[in-house]
XYZ file of C-alpha atoms in Angstrom:
602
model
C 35.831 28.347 -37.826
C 33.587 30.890 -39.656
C 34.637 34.482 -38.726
C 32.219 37.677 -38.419
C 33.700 38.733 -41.883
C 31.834 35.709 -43.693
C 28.482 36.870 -42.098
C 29.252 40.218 -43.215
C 30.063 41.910 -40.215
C 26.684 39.537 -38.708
C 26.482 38.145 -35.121
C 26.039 34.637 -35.468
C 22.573 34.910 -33.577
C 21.312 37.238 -36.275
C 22.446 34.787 -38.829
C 20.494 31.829 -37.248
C 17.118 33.947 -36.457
C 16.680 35.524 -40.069
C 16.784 31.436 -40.972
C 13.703 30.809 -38.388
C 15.227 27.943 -37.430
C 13.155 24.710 -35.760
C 14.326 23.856 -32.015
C 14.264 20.814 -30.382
C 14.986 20.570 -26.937
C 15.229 17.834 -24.988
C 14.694 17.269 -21.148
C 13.040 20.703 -21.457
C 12.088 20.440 -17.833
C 15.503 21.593 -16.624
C 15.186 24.913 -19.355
C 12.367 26.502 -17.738
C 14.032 29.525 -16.467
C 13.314 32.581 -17.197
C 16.965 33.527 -18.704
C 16.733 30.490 -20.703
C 13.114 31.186 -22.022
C 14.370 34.681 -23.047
C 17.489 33.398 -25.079
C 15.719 31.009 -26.640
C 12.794 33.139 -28.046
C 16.026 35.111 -29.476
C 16.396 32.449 -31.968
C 12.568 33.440 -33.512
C 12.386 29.398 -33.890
C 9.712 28.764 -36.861
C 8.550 26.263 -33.961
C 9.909 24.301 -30.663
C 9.891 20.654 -30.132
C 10.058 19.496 -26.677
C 10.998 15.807 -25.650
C 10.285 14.581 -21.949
C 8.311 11.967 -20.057
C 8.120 14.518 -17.423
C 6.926 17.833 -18.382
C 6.735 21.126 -16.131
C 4.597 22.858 -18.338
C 2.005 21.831 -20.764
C 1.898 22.743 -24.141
C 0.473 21.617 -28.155
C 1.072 17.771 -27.604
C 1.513 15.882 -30.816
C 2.916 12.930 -29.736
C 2.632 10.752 -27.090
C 4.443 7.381 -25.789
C 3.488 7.009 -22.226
C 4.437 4.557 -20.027
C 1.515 2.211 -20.946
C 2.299 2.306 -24.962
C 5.778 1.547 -24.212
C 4.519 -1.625 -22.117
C 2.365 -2.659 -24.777
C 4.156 -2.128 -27.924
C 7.484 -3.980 -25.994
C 9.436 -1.184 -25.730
C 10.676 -1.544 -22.270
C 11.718 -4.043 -19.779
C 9.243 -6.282 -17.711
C 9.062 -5.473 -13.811
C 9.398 -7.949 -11.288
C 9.493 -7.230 -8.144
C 11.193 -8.674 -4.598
C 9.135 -6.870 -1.156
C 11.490 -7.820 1.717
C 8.020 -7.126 4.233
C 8.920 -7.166 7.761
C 5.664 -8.839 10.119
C 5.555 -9.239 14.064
C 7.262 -7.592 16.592
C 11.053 -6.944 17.985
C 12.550 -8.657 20.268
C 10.618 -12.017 19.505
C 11.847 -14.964 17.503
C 13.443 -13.705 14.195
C 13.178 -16.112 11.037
C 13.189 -14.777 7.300
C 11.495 -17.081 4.912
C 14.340 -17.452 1.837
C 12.619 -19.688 -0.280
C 10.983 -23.156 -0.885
C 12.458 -25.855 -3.165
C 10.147 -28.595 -4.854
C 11.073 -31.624 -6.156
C 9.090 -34.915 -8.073
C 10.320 -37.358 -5.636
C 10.372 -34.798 -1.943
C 8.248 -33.026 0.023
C 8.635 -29.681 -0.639
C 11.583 -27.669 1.830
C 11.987 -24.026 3.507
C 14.886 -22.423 3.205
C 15.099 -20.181 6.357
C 17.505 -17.515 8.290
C 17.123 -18.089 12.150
C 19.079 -17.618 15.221
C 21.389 -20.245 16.486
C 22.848 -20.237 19.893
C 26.485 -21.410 20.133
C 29.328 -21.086 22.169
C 29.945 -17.452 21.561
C 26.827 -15.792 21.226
C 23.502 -15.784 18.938
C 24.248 -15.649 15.410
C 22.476 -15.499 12.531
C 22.496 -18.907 10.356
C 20.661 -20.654 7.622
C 18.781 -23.695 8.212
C 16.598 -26.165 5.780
C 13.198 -26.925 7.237
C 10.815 -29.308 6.379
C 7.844 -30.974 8.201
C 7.877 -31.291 11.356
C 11.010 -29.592 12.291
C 11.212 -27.849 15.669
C 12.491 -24.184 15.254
C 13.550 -24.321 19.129
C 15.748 -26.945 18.760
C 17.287 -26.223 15.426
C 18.127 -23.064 17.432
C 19.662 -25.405 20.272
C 17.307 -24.225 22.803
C 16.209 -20.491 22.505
C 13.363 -19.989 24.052
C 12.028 -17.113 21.620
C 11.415 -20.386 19.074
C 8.707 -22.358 21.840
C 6.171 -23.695 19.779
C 7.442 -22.865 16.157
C 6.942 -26.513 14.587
C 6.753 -26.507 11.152
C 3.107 -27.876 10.320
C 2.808 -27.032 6.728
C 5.149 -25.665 3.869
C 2.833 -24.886 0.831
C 4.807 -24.435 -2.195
C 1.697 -23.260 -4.425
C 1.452 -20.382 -1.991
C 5.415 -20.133 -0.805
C 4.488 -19.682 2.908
C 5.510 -21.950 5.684
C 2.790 -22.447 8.715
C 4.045 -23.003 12.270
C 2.060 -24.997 15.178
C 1.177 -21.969 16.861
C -0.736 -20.162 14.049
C 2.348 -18.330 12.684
C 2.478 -17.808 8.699
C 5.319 -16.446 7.196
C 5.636 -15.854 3.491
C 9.411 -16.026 1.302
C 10.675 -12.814 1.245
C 8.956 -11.748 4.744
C 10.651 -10.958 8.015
C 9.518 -12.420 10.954
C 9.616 -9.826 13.851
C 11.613 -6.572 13.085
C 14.801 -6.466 12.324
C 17.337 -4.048 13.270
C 18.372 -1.769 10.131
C 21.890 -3.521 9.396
C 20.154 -6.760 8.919
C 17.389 -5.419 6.838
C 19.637 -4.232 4.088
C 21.793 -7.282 4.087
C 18.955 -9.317 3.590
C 18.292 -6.935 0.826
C 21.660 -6.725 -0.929
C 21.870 -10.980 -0.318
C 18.581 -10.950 -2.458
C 19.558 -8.476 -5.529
C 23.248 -10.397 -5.673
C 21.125 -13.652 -5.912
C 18.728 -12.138 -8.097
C 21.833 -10.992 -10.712
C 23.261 -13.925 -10.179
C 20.172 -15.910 -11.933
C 19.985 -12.974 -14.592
C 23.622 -13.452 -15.223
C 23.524 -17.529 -15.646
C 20.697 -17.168 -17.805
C 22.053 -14.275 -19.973
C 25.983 -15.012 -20.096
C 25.689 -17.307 -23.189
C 24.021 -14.416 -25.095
C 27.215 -12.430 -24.276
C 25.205 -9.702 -22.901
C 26.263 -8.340 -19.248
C 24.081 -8.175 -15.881
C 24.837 -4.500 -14.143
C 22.462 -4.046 -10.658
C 22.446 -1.065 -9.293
C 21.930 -0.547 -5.348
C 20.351 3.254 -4.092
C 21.573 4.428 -1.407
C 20.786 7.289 0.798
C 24.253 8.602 1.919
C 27.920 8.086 0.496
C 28.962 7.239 4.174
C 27.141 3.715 3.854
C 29.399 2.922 0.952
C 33.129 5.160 1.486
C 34.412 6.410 5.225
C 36.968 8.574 5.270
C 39.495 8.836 8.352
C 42.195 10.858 8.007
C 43.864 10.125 5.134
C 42.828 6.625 4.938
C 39.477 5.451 3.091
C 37.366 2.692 4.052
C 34.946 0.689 2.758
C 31.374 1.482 4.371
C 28.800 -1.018 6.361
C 27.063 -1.617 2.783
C 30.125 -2.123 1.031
C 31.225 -5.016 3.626
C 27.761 -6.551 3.291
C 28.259 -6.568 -0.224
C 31.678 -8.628 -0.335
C 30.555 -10.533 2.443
C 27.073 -11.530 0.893
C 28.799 -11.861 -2.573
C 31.765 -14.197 -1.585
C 29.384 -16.390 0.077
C 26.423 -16.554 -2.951
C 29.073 -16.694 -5.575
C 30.264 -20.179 -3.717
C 26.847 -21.251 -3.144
C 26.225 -21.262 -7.063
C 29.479 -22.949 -7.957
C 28.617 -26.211 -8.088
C 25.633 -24.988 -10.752
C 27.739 -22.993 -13.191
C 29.011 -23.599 -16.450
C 33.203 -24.422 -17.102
C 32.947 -20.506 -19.144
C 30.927 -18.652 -16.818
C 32.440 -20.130 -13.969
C 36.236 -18.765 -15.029
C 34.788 -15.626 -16.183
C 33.163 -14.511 -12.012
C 36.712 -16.378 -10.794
C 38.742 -13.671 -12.680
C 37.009 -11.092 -10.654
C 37.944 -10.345 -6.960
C 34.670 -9.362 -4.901
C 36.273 -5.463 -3.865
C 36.259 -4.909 -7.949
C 33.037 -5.919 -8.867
C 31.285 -3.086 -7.217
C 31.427 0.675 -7.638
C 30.183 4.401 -6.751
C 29.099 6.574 -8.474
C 28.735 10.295 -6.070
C 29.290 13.709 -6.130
C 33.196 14.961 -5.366
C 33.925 17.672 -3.423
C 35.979 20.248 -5.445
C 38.609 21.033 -2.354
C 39.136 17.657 -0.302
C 37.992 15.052 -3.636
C 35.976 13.027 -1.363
C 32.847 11.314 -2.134
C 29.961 13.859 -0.948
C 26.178 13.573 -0.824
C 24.770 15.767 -2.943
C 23.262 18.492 -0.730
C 26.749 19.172 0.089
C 27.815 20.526 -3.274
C 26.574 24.133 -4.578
C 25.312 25.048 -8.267
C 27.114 23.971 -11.070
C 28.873 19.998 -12.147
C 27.278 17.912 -9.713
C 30.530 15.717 -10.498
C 32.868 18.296 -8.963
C 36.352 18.212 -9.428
C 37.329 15.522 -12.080
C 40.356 14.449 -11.084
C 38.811 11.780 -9.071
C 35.922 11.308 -11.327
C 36.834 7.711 -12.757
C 33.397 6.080 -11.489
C 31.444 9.049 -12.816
C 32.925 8.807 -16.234
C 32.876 4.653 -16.249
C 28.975 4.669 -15.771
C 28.155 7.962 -17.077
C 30.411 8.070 -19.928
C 31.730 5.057 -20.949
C 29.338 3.620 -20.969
C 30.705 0.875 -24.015
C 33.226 -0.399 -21.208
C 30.871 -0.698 -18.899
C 28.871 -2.903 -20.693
C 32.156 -5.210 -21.619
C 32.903 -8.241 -19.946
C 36.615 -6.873 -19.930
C 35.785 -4.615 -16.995
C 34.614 -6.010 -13.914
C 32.181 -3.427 -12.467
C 28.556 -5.424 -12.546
C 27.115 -3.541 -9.078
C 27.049 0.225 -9.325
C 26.019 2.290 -5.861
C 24.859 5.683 -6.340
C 22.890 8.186 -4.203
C 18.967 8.296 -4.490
C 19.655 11.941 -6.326
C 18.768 11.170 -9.918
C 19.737 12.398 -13.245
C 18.624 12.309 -17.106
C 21.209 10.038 -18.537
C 21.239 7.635 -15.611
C 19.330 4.608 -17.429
C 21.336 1.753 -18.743
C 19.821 -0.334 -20.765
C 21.715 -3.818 -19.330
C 20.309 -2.427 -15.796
C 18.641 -5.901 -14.340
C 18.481 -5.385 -10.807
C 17.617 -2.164 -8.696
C 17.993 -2.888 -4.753
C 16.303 0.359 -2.972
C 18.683 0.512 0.103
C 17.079 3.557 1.930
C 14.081 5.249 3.120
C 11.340 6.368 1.323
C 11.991 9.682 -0.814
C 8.512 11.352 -1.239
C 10.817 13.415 -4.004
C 11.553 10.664 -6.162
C 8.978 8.764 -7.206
C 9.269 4.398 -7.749
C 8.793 5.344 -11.511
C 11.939 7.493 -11.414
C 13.673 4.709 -9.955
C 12.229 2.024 -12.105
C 12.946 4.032 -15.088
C 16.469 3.641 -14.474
C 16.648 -0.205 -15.598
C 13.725 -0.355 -18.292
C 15.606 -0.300 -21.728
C 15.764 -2.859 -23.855
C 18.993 -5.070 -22.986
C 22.069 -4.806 -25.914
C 24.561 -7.634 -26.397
C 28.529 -7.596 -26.709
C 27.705 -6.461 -30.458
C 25.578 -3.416 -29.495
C 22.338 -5.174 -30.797
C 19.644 -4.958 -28.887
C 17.245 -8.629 -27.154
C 13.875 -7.300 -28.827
C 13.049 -10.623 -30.820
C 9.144 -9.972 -29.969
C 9.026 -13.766 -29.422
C 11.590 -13.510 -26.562
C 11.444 -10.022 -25.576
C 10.244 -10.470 -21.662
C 12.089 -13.818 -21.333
C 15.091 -12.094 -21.098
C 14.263 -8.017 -20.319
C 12.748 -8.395 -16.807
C 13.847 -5.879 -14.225
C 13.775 -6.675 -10.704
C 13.374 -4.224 -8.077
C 14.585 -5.644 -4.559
C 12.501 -3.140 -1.909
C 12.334 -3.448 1.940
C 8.181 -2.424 0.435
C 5.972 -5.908 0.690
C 5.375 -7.134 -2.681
C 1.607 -5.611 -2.470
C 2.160 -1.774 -1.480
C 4.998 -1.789 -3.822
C 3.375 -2.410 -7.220
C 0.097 -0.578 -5.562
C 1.817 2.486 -4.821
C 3.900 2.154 -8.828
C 0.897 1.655 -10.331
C -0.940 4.454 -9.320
C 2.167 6.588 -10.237
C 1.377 4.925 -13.606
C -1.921 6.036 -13.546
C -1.385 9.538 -12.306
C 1.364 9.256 -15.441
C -1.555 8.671 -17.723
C -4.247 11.584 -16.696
C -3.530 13.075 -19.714
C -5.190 10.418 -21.517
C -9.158 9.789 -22.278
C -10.864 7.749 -19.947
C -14.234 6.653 -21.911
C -14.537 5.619 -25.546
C -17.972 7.850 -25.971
C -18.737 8.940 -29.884
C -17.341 12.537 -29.157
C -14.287 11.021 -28.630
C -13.894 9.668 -32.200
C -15.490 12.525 -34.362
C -12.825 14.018 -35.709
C -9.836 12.031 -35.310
C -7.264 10.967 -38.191
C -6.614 7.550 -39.995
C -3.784 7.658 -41.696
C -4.122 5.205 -44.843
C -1.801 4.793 -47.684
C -4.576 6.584 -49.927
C -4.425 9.680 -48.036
C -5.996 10.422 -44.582
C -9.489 10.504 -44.220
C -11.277 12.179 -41.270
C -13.454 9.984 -38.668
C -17.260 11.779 -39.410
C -20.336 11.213 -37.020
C -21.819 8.171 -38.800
C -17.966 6.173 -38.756
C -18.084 7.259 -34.968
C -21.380 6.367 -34.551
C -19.941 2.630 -36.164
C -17.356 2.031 -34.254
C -19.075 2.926 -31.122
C -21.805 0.779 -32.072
C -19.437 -2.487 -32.353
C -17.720 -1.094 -29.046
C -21.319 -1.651 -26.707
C -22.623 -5.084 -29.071
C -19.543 -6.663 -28.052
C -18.981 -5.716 -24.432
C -16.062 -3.866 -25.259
C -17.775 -0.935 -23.109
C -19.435 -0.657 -19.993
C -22.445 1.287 -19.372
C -19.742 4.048 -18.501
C -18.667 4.187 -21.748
C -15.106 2.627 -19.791
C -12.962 -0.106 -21.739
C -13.479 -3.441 -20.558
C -11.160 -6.262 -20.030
C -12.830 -8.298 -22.397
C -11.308 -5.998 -25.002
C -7.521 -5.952 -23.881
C -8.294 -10.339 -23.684
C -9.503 -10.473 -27.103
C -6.902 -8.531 -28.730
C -4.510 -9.899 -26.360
C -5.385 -13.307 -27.981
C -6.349 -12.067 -31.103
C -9.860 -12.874 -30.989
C -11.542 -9.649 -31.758
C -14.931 -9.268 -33.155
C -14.580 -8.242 -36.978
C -15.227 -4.704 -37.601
C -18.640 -3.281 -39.650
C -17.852 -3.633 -43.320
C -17.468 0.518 -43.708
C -14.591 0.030 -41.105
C -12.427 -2.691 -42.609
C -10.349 -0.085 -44.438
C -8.815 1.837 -41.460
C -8.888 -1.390 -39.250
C -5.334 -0.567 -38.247
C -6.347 2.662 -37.629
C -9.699 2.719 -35.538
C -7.815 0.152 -33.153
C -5.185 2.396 -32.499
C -7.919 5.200 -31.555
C -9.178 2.377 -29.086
C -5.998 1.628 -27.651
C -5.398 5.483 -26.693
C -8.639 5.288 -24.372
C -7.100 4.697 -20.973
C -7.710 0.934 -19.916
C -6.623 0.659 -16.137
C -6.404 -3.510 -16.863
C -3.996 -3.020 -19.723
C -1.234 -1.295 -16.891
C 1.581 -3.884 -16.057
C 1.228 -5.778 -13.166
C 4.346 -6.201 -12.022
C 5.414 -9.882 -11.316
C 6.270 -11.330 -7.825
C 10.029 -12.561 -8.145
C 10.512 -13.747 -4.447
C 7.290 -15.764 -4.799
C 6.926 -17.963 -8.075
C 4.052 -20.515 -8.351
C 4.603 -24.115 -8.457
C 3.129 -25.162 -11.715
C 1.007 -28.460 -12.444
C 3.305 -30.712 -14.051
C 2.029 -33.491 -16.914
C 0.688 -35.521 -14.473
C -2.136 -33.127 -13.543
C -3.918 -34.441 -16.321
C -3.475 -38.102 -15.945
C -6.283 -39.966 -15.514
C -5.712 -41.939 -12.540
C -5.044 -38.053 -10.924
C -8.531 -37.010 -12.391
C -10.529 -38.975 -10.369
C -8.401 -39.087 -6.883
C -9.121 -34.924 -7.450
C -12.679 -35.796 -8.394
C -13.049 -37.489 -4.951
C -11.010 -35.151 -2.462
C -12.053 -32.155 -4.641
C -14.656 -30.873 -1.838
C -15.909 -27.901 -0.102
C -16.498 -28.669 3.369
C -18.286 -26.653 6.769
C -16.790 -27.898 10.054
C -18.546 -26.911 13.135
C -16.596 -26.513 16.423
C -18.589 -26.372 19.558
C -16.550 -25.978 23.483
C -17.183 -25.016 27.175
C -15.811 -21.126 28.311
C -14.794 -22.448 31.158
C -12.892 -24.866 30.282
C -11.050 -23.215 27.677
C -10.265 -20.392 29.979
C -8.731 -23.160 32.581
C -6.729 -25.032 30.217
C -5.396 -21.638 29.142
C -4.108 -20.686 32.263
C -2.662 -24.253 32.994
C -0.576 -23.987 29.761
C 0.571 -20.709 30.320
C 1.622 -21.203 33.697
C 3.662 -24.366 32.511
C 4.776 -23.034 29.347
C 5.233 -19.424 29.243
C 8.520 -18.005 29.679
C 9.987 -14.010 29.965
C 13.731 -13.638 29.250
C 14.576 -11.131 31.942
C 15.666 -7.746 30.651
C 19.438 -7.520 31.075
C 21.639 -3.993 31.337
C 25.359 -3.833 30.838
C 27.782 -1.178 32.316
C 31.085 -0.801 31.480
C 33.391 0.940 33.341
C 36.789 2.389 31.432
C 39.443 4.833 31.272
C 41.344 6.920 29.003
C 44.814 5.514 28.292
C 48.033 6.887 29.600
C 49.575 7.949 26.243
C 46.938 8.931 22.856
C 47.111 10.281 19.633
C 44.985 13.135 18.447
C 43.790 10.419 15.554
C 42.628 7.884 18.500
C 40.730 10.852 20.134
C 39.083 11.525 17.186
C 38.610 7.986 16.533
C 37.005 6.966 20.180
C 39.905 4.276 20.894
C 41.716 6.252 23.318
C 39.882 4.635 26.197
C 40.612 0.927 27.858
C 37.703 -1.505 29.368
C 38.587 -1.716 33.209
C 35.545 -3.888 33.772
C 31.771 -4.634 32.322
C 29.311 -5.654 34.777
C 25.704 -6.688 34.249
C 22.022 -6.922 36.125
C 18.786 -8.060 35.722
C 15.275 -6.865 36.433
C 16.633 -3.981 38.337
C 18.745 -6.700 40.895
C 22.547 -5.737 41.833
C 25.405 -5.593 39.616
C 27.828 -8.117 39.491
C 30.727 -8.593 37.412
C 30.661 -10.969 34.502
C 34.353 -11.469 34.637
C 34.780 -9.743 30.527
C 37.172 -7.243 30.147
């Protein structure tokens, strides 16, 4: 500790400004207040370095890695993505398209969640469709399933076509759900999806953390009294888990297999949420003023797992692998063994999908702290999937113009002007682009379509160097070859943005016998583009119509259910409070406005 006497009599602040000292801040975004602008100009800094993907206020940029450099130079994770898209309309037949298995020897099959009538009720069960199957009796006899025969499953698309016209896709939702079963479908798909991760990745010892946004702690923690419960998403969770983590059993390796059976389903997940400093509950943000967003630590042992600990976390000794948070986000948040993010609430026009994303996109680190970033390997095993109740399509659409937005900082057209004057750095000194090297490389830019007549990068240029077929540069340019390259690659190519995959939909790829001869020429034959001409009579179309309809088409009448109750003789204050103070007497029902009767339930 270095008292006032050994600055002679000094204030430390005078000490450190006579020194002009060089400041770096970083996440100067969150330092732009005035105070804090004022105290730091007290420092008389020689200069300021600021570090942030997301600056408030522009100033002297001298570096830049935006999103698209990190891409390219395999800095970050690849995206796929998993759109749970919801088509139709309620109150018709549900069905959501899991997926469809191939195989050499079988037709290809649908995996499919329908309802099933039984002798309690409709529930909600998973059936195995192929050909020809009858939807209405798989669902023994509901009438919301007339007509849906399966006429085609197409595995190099992954949709499934129905007799009546229907197409549904895997990962869609036929006819809207209610909310509940939206996000269970949801969580059911990131579990699977870090299951897969986890299978793939165990024998590199590295571990598979997903992370599920939510948009209030009451989904996940609900407190009564002095007892806390586990939320609606939190019992999907165990639910959904306990049944996947049998389902992929039978598939698993003796090691892996021992390591998910030490691990009870209620200890495998977390939260991570504000705390209220008075009652140490769990607390939406909004809730809690200025200051630690954490609250009271005392009950912080979630925050300071995932936020601080961040080693145990990432050890196979502790058994968190699903963390739920709030949608509120915070610097620090990423992890880089993040391999799953399931977006469990509405859109947030606050926080944008790059915010989110950004949360799983560092490079994955093993059990030894080293990092997968073999370049060989590097997206075989760092892909992020995002599980969204988005389709596939407005998801990566809406991310990638964030990207793009992200890049406006960037130029847009390789024109000469852009090149006079820029820097190659060479190991025998730097040397200054004039007009006539401009006019050179601008010149092997156009003769080789690497521009269009906008002066705009083409794709032909990101293919070429992708494969590493580029034209050879003029003679004068050979020198700085590095160099001029990277002054191409800062012009803003809208073809070089990631296009993030489709994880709920993978093609079915040709196998060896594509090539075959004997293949070859059935292909040659059947190979054919073909116009088929339908001609008919109005009339009798429009009569058949109404015959079928009058045979076939059936309403389900429109039911209402009353039930009558009273308040019991004797309650607590906690079963006011809790709505169980009052006893069923009698539930009656009616239909299409008739009389009530009663059903006999009590």
């Amino acid at each position: 500790m270095v008292g006032l006497d050994d600055f002679q009599s000094r204030k430390p602040i005078d000490v450190i400004r006579a020194n002009r000292p060089i400041l770096i801040l970083d996440e100067p975004q969150k330092m732009g207040g005035e105070a804090v602008m004022r105290s730091l100009g007290d420092f008389s800094p020689l200069f300021t370095l600021r570090y942030s993907a997301t600056h408030k206020k522009q100033y002297n940029k001298i570096y830049r890695l935006d999103a698209l450099d990190a891409y390219n130079q395999k800095l970050v994770k690849k995206i796929a993505v998993r759109g749970v898209a919801v088509k139709g309309l309620k109150g018709n037949a549900y069905l959501y398209l899991d997926g469809i298995q191939v195989s050499a020897s079988n037709p290809p099959v649908a995996s499919a969640e329908i309802e099933v009538k039984g002798a309690t009720g409709i529930r909600r069960q998973t059936r195995k469709l192929k050909k020809g199957d009858d939807l209405k009796v798989l669902s023994n006899g509901l009438d919301a399933y007339d007509r849906f025969v399966v006429s085609e499953i197409d595995a190099r698309t992954n949709t499934v076509t129905f007799l009546n016209g229907v197409e549904v896709a895997v990962g869609e939702v036929l006819n809207d759900p209610d909310e509940r079963a939206l996000r269970q479908i949801q969580i059911r798909e990131a579990i699977k999806a870090h299951f897969e991760k986890e299978k793939m990745l165990f024998d590199r010892q590295v571990k598979v953390l997903t992370l599920f946004f939510i948009d209030e702690v009451g989904k996940y923690r609900v407190y009564q009294g002095e007892n806390v419960l586990k939320g609606e998403y939190a019992q999907i969770f165990e639910e959904e888990y306990s049944r996947i983590r049998e389902e992929h059993r039978t598939m698993l390796d003796a090691e892996y297999s021992a390591y998910i059976d030490r691990i009870e389903p209620n200890r495998t997940h977390n939260g991570y949420f504000a705390i209220d400093k008075k009652s140490k509950r769990l607390v939406d943000p909004k809730v809690i003023g200025r200051g630690d967003e954490r609250g009271n630590s005392d009950d912080a042992d979630a925050y300071d797992l995932i936020l601080k600990d961040k080693e145990r976390l990432l050890s196979f000794d502790e058994p968190t692998r699903f963390i739920f948070s709030h949608s509120a986000l915070r610097e620090g948040w990423d992890n880089p063994n993040v391999f799953v993010i399931c977006m469990l609430k509405h859109s947030d026009n606050t926080i944008s999908r790059r915010q989110e994303v950004g949360r799983g996109m560092r490079l994955a680190v093993d059990q030894s702290g080293d990092r997968l970033d073999d370049p060989a390997t590097i997206h075989d095993y760092n892909v992020l999937t995002v599980v969204t109740s988005e389709s596939y399509t407005e998801f990566v659409t809406n991310l990638q113009h964030e990207i793009k937005d992200s890049l406006s900082s960037r130029p847009t057209k390789a024109t000469k002007e852009y090149f006079i004057g820029k820097i190659l750095v060479t190991p025998d000194g730097d040397v200054t682009v004039d007009q006539d090297m401009a006019h050179h490389i601008y010149k092997y830019l156009t003769s080789n379509d690497y521009v269009d007549t906008h002066d705009h990068i083409t794709p032909a240029y990101a293919a070429a160097k992708e494969s590493d077929t580029l034209a050879n540069l003029p003679l004068m340019l050979q020198p700085y070859k590095d160099e001029v390259f990277k002054l191409i690659d800062g012009v803003l190519d809208p073809s070089r943005i990631n296009v993030p995959a489709d994880a709920a939909a993978p093609r079915n790829q040709r196998n060896a016998n594509f090539q075959k001869k004997e293949f070859q020429e059935l292909w040659s034959k059947i190979n054919r583009k073909a116009a088929y001409t339908v001609s008919f009579d109005s009339n009798e179309l429009i009569e058949k119509a109404i015959a079928w309809l009058d045979q076939y088409l059936t309403v389900d009448k429109l039911q209402f259910t009353i039930q009558r109750g009273s308040q019991t003789e004797t309650a607590t204050v906690e079963q006011l409070i809790a709505g169980t103070a009052l006893k069923v007497d009698e539930t009656v029902t009616a239909s299409d406005g008739g009389s009530f009767k009663n059903n006999g339930e009590v």
